[in-house]
Coordinates of C-alpha atoms in Angstrom, one line a residue:
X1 CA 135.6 73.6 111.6
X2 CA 134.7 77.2 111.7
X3 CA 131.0 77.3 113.6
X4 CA 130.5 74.7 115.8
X5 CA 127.5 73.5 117.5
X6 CA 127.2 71.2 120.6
X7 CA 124.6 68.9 122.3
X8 CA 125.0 68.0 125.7
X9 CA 127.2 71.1 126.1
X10 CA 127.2 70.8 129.7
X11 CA 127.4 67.0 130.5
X12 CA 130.9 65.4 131.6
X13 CA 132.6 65.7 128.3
X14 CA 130.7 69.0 126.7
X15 CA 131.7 71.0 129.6
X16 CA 135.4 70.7 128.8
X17 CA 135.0 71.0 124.9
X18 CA 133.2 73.9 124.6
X19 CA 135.7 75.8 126.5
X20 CA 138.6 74.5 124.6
X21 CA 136.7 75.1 121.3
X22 CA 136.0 78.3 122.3
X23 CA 139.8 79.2 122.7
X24 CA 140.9 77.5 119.6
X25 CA 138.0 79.1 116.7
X26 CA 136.7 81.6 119.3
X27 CA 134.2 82.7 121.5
X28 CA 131.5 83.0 119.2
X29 CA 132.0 80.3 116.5
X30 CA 131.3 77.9 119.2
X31 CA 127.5 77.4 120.4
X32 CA 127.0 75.3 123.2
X33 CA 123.6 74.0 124.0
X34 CA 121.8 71.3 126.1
X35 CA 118.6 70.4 127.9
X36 CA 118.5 73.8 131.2
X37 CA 121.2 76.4 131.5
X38 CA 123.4 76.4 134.5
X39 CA 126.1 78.3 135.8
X40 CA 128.7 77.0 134.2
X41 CA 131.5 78.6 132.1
X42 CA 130.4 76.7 129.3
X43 CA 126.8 77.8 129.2
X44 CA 127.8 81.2 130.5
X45 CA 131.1 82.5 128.1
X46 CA 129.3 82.1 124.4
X47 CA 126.1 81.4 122.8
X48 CA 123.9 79.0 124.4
X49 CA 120.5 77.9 123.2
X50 CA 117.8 75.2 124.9
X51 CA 118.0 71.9 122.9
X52 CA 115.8 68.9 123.4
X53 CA 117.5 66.8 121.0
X54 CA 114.4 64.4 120.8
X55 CA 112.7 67.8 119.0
X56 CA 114.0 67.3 115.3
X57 CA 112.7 71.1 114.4
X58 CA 114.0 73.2 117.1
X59 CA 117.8 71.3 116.1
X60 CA 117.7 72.4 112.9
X61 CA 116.5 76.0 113.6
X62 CA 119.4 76.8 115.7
X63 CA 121.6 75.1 113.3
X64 CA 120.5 77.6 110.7
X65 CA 120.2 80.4 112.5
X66 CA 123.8 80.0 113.6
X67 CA 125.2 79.3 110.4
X68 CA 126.8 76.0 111.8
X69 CA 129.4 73.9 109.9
X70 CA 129.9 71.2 112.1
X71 CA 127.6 69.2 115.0
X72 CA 128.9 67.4 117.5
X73 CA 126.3 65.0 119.5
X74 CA 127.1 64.9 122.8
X75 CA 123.9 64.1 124.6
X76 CA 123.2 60.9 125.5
X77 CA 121.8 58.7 128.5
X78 CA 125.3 56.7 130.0
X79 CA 125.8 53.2 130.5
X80 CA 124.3 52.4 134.3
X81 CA 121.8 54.6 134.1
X82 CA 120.6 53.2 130.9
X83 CA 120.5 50.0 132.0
X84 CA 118.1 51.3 134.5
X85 CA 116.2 53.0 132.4
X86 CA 116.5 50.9 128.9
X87 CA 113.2 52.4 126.9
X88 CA 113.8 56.1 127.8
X89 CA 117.7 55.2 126.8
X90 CA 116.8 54.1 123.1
X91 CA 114.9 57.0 122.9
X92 CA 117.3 59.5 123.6
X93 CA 120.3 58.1 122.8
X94 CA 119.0 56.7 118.9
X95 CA 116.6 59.5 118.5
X96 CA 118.8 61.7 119.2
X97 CA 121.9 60.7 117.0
X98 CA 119.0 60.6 114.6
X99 CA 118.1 64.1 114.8
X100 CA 121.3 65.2 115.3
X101 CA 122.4 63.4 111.7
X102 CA 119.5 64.9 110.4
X103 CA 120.3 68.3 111.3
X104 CA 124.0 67.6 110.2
X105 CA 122.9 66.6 106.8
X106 CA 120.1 69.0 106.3
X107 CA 122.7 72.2 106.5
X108 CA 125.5 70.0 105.1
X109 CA 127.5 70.5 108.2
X110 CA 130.6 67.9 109.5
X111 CA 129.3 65.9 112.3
X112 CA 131.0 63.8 115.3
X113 CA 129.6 61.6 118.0
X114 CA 131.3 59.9 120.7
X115 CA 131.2 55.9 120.5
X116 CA 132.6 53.9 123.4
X117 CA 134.1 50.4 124.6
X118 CA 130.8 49.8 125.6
X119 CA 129.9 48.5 122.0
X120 CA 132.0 45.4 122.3
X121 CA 130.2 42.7 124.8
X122 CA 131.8 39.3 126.4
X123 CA 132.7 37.8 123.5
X124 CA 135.1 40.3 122.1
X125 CA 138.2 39.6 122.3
X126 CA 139.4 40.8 126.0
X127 CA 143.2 41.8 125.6
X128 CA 143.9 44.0 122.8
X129 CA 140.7 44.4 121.5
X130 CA 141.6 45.0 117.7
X131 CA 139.1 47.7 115.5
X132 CA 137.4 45.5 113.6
X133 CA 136.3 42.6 115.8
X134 CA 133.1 40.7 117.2
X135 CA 130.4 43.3 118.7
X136 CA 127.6 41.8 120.6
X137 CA 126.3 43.4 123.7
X138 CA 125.0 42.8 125.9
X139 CA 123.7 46.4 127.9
X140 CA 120.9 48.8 126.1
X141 CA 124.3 51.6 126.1
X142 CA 126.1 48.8 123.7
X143 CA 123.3 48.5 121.6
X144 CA 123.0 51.9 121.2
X145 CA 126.8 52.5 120.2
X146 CA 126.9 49.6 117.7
X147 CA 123.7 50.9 115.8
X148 CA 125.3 54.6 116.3
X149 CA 128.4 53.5 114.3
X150 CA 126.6 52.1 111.8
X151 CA 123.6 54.8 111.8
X152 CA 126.8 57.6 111.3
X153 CA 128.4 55.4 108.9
X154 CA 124.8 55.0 107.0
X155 CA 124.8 58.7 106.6
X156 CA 128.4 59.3 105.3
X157 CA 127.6 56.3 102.7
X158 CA 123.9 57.4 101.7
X159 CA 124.0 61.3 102.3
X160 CA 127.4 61.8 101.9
X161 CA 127.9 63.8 106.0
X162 CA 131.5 63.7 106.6
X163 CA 130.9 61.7 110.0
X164 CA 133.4 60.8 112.5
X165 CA 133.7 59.0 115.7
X166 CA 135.8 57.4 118.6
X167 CA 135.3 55.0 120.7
X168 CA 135.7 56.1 124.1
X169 CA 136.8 54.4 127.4
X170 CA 136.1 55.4 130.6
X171 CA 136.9 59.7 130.8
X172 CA 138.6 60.7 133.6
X173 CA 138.0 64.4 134.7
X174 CA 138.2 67.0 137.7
X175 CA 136.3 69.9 135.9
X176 CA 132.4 67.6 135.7
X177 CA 131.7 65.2 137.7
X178 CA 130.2 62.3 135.5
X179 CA 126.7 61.6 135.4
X180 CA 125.8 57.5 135.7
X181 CA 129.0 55.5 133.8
X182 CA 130.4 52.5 134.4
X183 CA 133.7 53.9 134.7
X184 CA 132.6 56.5 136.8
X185 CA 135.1 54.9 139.7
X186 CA 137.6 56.1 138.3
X187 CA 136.8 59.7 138.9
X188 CA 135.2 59.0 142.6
X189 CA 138.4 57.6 144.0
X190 CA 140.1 60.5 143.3
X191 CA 137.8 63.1 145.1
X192 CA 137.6 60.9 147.9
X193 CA 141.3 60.7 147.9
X194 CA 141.8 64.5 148.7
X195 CA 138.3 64.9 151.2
X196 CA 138.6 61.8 153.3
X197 CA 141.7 59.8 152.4
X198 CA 139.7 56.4 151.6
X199 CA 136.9 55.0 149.2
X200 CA 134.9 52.6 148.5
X201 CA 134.5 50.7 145.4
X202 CA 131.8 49.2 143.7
X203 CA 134.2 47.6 141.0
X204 CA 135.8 45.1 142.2
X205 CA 139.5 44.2 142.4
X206 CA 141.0 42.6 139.0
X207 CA 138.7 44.5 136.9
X208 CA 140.5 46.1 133.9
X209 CA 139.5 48.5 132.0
X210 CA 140.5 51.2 129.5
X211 CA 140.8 54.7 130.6
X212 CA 141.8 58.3 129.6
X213 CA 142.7 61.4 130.6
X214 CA 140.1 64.1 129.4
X215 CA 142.9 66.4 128.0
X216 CA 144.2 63.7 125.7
X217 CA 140.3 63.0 124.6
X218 CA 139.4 66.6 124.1
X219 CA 142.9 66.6 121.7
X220 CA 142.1 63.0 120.0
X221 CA 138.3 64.7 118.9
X222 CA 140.1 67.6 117.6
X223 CA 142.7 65.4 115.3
X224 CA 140.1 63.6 114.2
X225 CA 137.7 66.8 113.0
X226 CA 140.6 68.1 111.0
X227 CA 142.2 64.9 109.9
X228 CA 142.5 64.6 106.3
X229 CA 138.9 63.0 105.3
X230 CA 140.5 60.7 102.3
X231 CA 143.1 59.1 104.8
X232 CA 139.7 57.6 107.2
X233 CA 138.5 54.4 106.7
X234 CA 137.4 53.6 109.6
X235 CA 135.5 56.8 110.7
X236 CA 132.7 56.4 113.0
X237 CA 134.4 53.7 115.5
X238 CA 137.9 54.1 116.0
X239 CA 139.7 52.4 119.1
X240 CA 141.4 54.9 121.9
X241 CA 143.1 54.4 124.4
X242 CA 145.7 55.6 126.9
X243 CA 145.8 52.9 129.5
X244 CA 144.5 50.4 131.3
X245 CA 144.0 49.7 135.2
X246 CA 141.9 48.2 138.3
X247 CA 140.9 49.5 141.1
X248 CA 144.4 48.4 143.1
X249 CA 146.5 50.2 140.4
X250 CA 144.7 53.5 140.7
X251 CA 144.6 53.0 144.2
X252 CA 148.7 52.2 144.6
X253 CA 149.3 55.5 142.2
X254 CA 147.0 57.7 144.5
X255 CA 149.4 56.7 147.3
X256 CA 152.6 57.4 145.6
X257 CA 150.5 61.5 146.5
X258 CA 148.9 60.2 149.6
X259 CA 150.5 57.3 151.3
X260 CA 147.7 56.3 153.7
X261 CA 145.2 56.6 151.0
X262 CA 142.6 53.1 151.4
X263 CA 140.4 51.3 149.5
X264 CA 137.5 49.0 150.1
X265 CA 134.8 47.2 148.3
X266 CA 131.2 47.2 148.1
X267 CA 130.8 45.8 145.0
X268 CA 127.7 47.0 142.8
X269 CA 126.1 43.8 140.5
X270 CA 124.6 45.3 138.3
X271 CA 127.7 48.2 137.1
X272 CA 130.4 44.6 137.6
X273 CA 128.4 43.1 135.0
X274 CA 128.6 45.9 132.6
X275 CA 132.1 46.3 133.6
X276 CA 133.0 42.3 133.2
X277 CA 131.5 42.1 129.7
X278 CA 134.1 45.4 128.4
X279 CA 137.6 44.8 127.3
X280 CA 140.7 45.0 129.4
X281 CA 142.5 46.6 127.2
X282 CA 141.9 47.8 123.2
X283 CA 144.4 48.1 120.2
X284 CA 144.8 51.9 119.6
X285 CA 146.6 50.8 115.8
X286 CA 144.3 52.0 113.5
X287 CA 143.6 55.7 115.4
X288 CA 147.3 56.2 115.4
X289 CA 147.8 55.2 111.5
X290 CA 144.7 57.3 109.7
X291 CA 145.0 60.4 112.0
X292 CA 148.3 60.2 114.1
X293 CA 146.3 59.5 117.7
X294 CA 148.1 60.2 120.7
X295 CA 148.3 60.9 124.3
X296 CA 150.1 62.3 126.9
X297 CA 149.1 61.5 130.2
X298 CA 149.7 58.0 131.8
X299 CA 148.2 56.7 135.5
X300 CA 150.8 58.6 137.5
X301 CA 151.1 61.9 135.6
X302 CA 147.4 62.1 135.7
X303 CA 147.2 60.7 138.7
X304 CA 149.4 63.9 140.1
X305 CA 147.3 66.4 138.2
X306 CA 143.7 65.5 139.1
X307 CA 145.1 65.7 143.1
X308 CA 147.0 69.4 142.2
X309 CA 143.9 70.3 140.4
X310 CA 141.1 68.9 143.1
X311 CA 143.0 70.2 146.0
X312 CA 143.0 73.7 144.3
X313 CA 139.1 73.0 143.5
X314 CA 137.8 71.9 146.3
X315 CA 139.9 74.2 148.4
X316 CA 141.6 71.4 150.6
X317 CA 145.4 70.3 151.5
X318 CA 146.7 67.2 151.4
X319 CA 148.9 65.8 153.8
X320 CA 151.7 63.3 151.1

């Protein structure tokens, strides 16, 4: 990778990469664009262009213009808020991965786009979800991963676009909040930790599912992009993972930092449902045998960082 551009700069995920990008092949190799500009670092520190990835033209213009050798796809519509919205969900989401392959294999450019556990439905295998499995369901979000594995994978075998992909759990993160996941929780709990000690929960208690910290996933898209391209085999889906937990478990590590932290419920049907139909846990194997996957952080030690690093963000002590 040596000129980068980004969709969705600015969502949950893009905010992150484009600054670590940036450090890594530098300031201006790394252009970061999405649907408005805010004030964030990411669309502040470098190039940023307006992208409507739905516009197939205006893609491939500032591909060109920039010179770019690699897309990542970022944007995308999440997995609760597509349910919500299931028609305006195909449309972005498979229009524009689409677009975004198009644009990829019109300037012969490497291109990566997340997938997620959201591809597998109930009847995949629950524990230890292997790689290559059963994938049915049953949430427009699914759909769209499943037929985004196999879209990227169409291009690599057809066009020949050096695609890549992981599948993603839920991304845990104090820099963006996230923006209408399933997982979402996960990231809630802990801001509500450090402002008011308590928090409600609209996942219920007993409900596993697969997490990581964003550090290790901004790492794990980075050894993929420069993993050797004749060790893949898998490329456009593979498993990641760095643990697993309920709401209790994240609750009882929180407390380890905060021992009168509490936790309720008010559980939300429809984002149970979702959750209830996703793996406990997934088999990592593959990841770690064609590109050396691996992570650093498990619940406690990120657990500890996201309080250090909310306290210091949002400006507030906590009493431990």
């Amino acid at each position: 990778m040596k000129k980068i551009l980004i969709t969705g700069a600015l969502g949950q995920i893009g905010s992150e990469l484009t600054m670590k990008l940036r450090d890594i092949y530098g300031t201006d190799n790394v252009i970061a664009t999405d649907i408005k500009k805010n004030d964030s670092e990411a669309a502040q520190s470098g190039p940023f262009e307006i992208v409507d990835v739905t516009d197939l033209n205006s893609m491939v213009e500032i591909a060109k213009k920039y010179k770019v050798d690699t897309v990542m796809h970022l944007a995308a519509l999440l997995s609760a808020t597509a349910e919500a919205k299931p028609v305006f969900a195909w449309n972005l989401n498979m229009g524009g991965l689409m677009n975004a392959l198009e644009t990829a294999r019109e300037v012969n450019a490497q291109f990566f786009t997340p997938s997620s556990i959201g591809a597998f439905g109930p009847t995949t295998p629950k524990d230890d979800t292997p790689q290559d499995t059963i994938m049915r369901p049953t949430t427009m979000y699914g759909v769209n991963k499943v037929a985004g594995e196999l879209l990227s994978d169409y291009y690599f075998h057809k066009f020949g676009v050096d695609t890549r992909g992981l599948r993603f759990p839920g991304l845990i993160s104090y820099v963006a909040l996230p923006g209408g996941g399933t997982t979402d929780y996960a990231v809630e709990i802990y801001y509500e930790a450090v402002k008011n000690g308590k928090y409600t929960s609209y996942i219920d208690k007993g409900t596993y599912m697969d997490m990581m910290y964003m550090p290790d996933a901004l790492n794990a898209i980075i050894d993929l992009m420069e993993a050797d391209a004749s060790k893949l085999i898998h490329r456009n889906s593979f498993n990641v993972s760095s643990m697993s937990f309920d709401p209790e478990e994240i609750a009882a590590s929180i407390r380890k930092y905060i021992p009168g932290f509490k936790i309720a419920y008010k559980v939300d049907p429809a984002r149970q449902k979702i959750a209830d139909s996703w793996p406990n846990s997934i088999d990592s194997t593959a990841a770690k045998a064609e590109w050396g996957f691996k992570f650093d952080y498990n619940l406690d030690k990120m657990t500890k960082d996201m309080l250090d690093k909310l306290q210091q963000k949002l400006q507030m002590k906590i009493s431990s």
